[in-house]
Coordinates of C-alpha atoms in Angstrom, one line a residue:
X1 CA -5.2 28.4 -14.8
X2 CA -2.6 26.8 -12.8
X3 CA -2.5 22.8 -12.8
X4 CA -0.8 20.3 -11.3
X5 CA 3.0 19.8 -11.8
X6 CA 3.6 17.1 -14.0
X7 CA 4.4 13.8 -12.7
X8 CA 8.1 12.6 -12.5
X9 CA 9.4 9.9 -14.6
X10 CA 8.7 6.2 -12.9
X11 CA 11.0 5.4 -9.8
X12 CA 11.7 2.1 -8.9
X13 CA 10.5 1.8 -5.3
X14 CA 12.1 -1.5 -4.8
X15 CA 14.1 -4.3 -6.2
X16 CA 13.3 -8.3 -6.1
X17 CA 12.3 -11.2 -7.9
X18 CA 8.6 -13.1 -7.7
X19 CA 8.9 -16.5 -6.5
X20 CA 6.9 -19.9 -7.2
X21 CA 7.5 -23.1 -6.9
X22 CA 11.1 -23.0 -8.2
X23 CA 10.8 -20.6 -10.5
X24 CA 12.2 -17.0 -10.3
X25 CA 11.3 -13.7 -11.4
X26 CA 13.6 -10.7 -11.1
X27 CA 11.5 -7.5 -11.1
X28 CA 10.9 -3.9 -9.6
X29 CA 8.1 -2.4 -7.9
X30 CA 6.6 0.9 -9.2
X31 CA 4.3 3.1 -7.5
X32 CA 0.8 2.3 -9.3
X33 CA -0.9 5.6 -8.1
X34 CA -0.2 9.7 -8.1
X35 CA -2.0 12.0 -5.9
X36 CA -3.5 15.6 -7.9
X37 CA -5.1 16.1 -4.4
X38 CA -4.8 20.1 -3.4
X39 CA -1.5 20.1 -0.7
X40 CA -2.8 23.0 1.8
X41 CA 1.0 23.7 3.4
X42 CA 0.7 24.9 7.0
X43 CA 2.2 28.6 7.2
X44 CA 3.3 30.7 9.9
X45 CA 1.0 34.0 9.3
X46 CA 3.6 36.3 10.7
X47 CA 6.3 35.4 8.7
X48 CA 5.3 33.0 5.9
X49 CA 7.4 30.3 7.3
X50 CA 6.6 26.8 6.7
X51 CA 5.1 24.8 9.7
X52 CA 6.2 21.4 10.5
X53 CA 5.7 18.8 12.9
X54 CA 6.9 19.3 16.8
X55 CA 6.8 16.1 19.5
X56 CA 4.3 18.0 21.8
X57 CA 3.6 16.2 25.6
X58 CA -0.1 16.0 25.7
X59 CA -0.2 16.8 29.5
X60 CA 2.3 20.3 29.8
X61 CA 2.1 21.2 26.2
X62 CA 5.9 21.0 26.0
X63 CA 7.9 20.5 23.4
X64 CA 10.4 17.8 24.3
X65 CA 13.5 16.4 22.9
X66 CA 13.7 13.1 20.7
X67 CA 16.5 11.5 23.1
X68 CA 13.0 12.0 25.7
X69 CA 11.0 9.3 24.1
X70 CA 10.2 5.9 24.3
X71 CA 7.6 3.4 23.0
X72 CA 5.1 1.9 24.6
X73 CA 2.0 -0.6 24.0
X74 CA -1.2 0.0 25.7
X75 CA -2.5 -3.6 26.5
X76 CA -5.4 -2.2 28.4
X77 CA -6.7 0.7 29.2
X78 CA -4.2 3.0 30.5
X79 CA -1.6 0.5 31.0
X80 CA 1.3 -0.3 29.0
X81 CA 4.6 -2.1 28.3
X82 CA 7.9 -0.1 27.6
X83 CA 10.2 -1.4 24.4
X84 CA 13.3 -0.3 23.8
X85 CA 14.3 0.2 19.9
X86 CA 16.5 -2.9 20.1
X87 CA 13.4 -5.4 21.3
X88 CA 11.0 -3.8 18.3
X89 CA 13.9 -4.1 15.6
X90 CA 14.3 -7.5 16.8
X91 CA 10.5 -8.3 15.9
X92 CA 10.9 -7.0 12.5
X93 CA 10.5 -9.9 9.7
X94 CA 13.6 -10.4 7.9
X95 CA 13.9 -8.3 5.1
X96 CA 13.8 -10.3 2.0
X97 CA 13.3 -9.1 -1.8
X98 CA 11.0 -12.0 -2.8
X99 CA 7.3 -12.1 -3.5
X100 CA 6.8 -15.5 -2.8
X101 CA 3.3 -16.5 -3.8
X102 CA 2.1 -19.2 -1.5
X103 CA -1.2 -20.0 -3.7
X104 CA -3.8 -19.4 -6.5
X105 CA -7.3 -18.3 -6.3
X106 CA -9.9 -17.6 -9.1
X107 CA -9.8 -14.0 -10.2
X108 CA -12.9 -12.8 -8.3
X109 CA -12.4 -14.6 -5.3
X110 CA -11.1 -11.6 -3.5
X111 CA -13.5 -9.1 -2.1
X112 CA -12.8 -5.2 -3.0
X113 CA -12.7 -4.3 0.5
X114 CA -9.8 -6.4 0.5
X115 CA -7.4 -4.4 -1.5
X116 CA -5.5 -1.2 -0.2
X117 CA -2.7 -0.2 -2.1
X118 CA -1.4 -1.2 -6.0
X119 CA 2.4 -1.4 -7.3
X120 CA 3.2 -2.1 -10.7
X121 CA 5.5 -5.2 -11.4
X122 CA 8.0 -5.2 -14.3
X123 CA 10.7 -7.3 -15.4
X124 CA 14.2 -6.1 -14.8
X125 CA 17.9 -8.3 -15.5
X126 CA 16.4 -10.9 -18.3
X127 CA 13.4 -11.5 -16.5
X128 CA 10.7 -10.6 -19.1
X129 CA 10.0 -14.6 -20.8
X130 CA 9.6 -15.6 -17.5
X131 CA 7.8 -12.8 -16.1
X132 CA 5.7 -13.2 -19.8
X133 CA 4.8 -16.7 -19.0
X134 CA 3.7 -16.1 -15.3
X135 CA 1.5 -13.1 -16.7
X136 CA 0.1 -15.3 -19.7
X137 CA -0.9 -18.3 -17.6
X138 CA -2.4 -16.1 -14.8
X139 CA -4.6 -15.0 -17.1
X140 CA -5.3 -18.2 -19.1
X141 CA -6.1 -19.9 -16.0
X142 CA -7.9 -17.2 -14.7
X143 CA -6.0 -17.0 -11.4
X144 CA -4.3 -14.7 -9.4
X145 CA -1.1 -15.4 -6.7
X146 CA -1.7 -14.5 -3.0
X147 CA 1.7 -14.0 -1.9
X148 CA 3.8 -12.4 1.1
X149 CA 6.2 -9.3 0.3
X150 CA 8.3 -7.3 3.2
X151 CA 8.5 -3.8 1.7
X152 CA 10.7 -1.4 4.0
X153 CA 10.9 -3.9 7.3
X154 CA 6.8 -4.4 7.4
X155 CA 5.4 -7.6 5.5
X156 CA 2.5 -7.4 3.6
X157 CA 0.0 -9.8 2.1
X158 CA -0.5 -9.1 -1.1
X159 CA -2.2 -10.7 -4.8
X160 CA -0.6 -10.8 -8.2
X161 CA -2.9 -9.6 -10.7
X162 CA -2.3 -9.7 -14.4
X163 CA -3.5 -6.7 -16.0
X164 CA -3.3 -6.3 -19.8
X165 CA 0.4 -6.4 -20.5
X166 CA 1.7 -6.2 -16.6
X167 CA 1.3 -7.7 -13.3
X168 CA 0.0 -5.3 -10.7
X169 CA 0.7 -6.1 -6.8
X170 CA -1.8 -5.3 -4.7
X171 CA -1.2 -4.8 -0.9
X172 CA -4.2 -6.2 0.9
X173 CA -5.2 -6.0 4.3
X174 CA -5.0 -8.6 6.6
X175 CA -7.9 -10.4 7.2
X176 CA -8.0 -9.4 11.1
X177 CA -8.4 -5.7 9.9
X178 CA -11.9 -6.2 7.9
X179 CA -14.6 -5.7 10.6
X180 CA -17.5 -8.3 10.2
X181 CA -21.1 -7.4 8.9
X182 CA -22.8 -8.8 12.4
X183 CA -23.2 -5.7 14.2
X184 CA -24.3 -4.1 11.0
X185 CA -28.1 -2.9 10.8
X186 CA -28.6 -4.6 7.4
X187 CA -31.5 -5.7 5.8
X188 CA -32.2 -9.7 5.6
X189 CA -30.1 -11.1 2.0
X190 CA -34.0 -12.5 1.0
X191 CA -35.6 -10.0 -1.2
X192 CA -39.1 -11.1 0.2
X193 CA -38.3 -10.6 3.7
X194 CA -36.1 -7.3 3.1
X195 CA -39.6 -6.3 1.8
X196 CA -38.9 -6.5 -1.9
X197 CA -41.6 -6.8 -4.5
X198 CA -40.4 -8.4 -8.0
X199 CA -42.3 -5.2 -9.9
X200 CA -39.7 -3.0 -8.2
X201 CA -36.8 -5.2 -8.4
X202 CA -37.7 -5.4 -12.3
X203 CA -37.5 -1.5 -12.1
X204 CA -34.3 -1.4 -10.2
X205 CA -32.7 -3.8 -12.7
X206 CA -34.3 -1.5 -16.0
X207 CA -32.8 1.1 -14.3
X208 CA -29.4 -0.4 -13.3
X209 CA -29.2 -1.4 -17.6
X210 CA -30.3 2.1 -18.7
X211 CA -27.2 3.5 -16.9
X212 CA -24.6 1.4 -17.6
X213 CA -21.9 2.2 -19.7
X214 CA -17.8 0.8 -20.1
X215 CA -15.3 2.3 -17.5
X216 CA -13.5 5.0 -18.4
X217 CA -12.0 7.2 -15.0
X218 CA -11.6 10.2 -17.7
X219 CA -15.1 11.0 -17.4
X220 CA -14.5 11.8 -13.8
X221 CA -12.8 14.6 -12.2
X222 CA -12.3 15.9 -9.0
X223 CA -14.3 19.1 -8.7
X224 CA -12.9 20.4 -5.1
X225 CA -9.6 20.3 -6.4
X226 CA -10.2 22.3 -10.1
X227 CA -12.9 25.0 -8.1
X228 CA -9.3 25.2 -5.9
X229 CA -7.1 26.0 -8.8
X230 CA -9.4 28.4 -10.5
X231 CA -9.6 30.4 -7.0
X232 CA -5.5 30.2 -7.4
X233 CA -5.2 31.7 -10.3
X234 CA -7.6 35.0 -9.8
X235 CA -5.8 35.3 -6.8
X236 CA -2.4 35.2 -8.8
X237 CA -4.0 38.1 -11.3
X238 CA -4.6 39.8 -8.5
X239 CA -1.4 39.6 -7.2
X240 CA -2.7 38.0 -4.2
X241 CA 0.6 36.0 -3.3
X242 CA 3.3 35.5 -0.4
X243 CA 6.3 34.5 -0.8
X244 CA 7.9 31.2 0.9
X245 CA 11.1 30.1 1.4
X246 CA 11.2 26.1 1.8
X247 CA 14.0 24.3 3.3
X248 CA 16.5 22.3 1.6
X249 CA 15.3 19.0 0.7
X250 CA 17.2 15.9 2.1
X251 CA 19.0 13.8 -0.9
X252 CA 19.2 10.1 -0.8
X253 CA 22.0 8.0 -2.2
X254 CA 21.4 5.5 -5.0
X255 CA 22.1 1.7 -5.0
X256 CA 21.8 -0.6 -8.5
X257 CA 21.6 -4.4 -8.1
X258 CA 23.8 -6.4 -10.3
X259 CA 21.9 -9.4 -12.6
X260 CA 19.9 -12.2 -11.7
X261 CA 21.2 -15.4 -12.9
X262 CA 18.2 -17.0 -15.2
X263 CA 18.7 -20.5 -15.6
X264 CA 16.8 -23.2 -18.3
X265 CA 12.5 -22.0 -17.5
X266 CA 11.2 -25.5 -18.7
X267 CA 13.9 -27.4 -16.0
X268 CA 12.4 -25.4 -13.4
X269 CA 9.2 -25.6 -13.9
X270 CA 9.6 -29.9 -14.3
X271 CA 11.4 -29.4 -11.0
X272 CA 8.7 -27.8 -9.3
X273 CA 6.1 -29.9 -10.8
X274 CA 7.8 -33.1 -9.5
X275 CA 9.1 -31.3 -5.9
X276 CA 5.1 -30.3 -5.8
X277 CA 4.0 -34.0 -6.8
X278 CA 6.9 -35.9 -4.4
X279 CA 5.7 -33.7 -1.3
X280 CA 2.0 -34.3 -1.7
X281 CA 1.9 -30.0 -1.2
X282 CA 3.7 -27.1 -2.4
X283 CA 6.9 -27.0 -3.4
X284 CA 9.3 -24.3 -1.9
X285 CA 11.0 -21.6 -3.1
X286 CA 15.0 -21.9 -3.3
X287 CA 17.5 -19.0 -4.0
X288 CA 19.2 -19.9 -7.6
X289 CA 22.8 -18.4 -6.5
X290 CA 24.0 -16.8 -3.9
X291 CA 25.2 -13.8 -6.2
X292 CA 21.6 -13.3 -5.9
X293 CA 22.5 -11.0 -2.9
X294 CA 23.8 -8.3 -4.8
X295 CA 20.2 -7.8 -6.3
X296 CA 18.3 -8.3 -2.8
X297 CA 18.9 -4.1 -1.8
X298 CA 16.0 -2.1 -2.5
X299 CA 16.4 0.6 -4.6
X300 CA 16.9 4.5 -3.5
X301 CA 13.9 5.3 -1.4
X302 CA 13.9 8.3 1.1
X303 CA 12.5 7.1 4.7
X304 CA 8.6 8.0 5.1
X305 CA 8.4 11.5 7.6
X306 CA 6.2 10.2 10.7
X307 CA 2.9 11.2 10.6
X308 CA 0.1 11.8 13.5
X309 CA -1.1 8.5 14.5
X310 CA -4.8 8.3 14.2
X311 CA -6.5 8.9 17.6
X312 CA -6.4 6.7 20.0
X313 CA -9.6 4.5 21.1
X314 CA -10.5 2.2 23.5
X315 CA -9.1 -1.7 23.6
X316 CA -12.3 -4.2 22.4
X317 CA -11.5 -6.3 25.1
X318 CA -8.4 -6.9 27.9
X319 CA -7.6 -10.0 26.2
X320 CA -4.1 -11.4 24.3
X321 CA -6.1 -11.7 21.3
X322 CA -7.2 -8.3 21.3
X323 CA -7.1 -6.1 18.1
X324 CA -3.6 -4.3 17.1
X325 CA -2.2 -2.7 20.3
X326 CA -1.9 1.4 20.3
X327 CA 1.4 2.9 20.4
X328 CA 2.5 5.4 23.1
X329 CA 4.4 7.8 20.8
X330 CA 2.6 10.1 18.6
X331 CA 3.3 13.4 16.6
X332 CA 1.0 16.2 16.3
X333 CA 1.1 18.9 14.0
X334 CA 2.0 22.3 15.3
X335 CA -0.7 24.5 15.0

């Protein structure tokens, strides 16, 4: 039975330090996540070629030429606002390579729907007491850091979560992005009036205890995708197979950051204290050394492909305030 290729050695995805009060951390970001997901590759029937994407006009079906399009932002319906390369580059937050966490909130004071995508965190040119005693006291103090992050020109919000012996980053969304329960059809948050008798929520809650067991994501598997594989490999015996030549893949070019300077932990954590205390608020977060630079380039990362933008919908409302504007380039899939 064929199964999935086996996952490459951890990349480092990008290169920076974590930043609080005074105190800083070098460290690298690792992707958290793998996809085993079946890749269904788009084929061209009569000769087996690979199908990619093609920058289609919606209106004549054309295929047009990159040098051809421009970007636009519909700020209502129908209308919208030219902006060359230049103006949007412009708009870009300055790339830094600092997670500077901004504040601490108890552990379960972030909802799940919150959270989107995790990196792991790990300690790179001396970092590891310090990156140790941020991990140690997170957990002690049952905390975790909300912080900002730019990762590849687009800042993020994000928490820093200590899990067993690492920090995990967490992308989260903004909190303009969650949609609010008030146009929901949910029942009332009183049992009584939600019609709730206490014999059945007693037999709910029997129920609930009967079935509960520890975590463990081994016990769960992805059916669709091993029903997939087992129809692959009769179709191998069988001989049931074309063959596909794939292009060449682009290579990227690799960058390594020199060391971090790591000066005396206790100092700077009596600096911050007494910055923090002087203030009356938070301290900020200073750059030990220029030669820091060196380490601010993020490691080898090839540049996402563009993908189809979701479809488009209608603007909430013609207002300023309105939710994030549509763009008027998009790629579609040939088909």
């Amino acid at each position: 039975m064929p199964v999935s290729k086996k996952a490459p050695a951890p990349r480092v995805l990008w290169k920076g330090a974590i930043s609080f009060g005074l105190v800083h951390i070098p460290v690298a970001l690792y992707s958290a996540t793998t996809d085993h997901g079946i890749d269904f590759d788009w084929l061209d029937k009569r000769s087996m070629d690979p199908v990619g994407y093609k920058r289609i006009n919606k209106k004549t079906g054309k295929e047009i030429t990159r040098e051809n399009i421009v970007k636009g932002v519909e700020y209502e319906d129908g209308e919208y606002v030219v902006l060359s390369d230049k103006e949007i580059a412009a708009a870009y937050p300055k790339t830094t390579q600092t997670i500077e966490i901004e504040t601490f909130v108890p552990a379960n004071g972030i909802p799940f729907v919150y959270l989107e995508r995790p990196y792991y965190v790990a300690p790179i040119n001396k970092g590891a007491k310090v990156y140790a005693l941020l991990r140690e006291t997170l957990q002690r103090s049952e905390r975790v850091g909300v912080a900002r992050v730019v990762i590849q020109t687009k800042q993020h919000l994000a928490v820093l979560v200590p899990v067993g012996p690492g920090l995990v980053l967490n992308l989260l969304r903004w909190g303009a992005d969650i949609r609010p329960w008030n146009d929901l059809p949910l029942p009332s948050e009183d049992a009584k009036k939600a019609g709730l008798t206490d014999r059945e929520l007693k037999m709910a809650q029997q129920l609930v205890e009967d079935m509960s067991g520890e975590w463990d994501p081994m016990e769960y598997k992805d059916e669709f995708k091993d029903e997939i594989l087992r129809l692959v490999d009769r179709k191998v015996k069988a001989g049931q197979t074309e063959t596909v030549t794939q292009p060449d893949p682009e290579e990227g070019q690799s960058t390594e950051g020199k060391g971090a300077k790591i000066i005396d932990l206790t100092e700077l954590l009596q600096r911050s204290l007494r910055s923090l205390r002087s203030k009356g608020g938070k301290a900020k977060a200073v750059a030990d050394d220029e030669d820091e630079d060196d380490d601010n380039k993020e490691a080898d990362a090839p540049a996402p492909r563009a993908k189809p933008a979701a479809r488009k919908r209608k603007p909430a409302a013609k207002a300023a305030s309105k939710a994030a504007p549509k763009t008027a380039t998009r790629h579609r899939r040939a088909a």
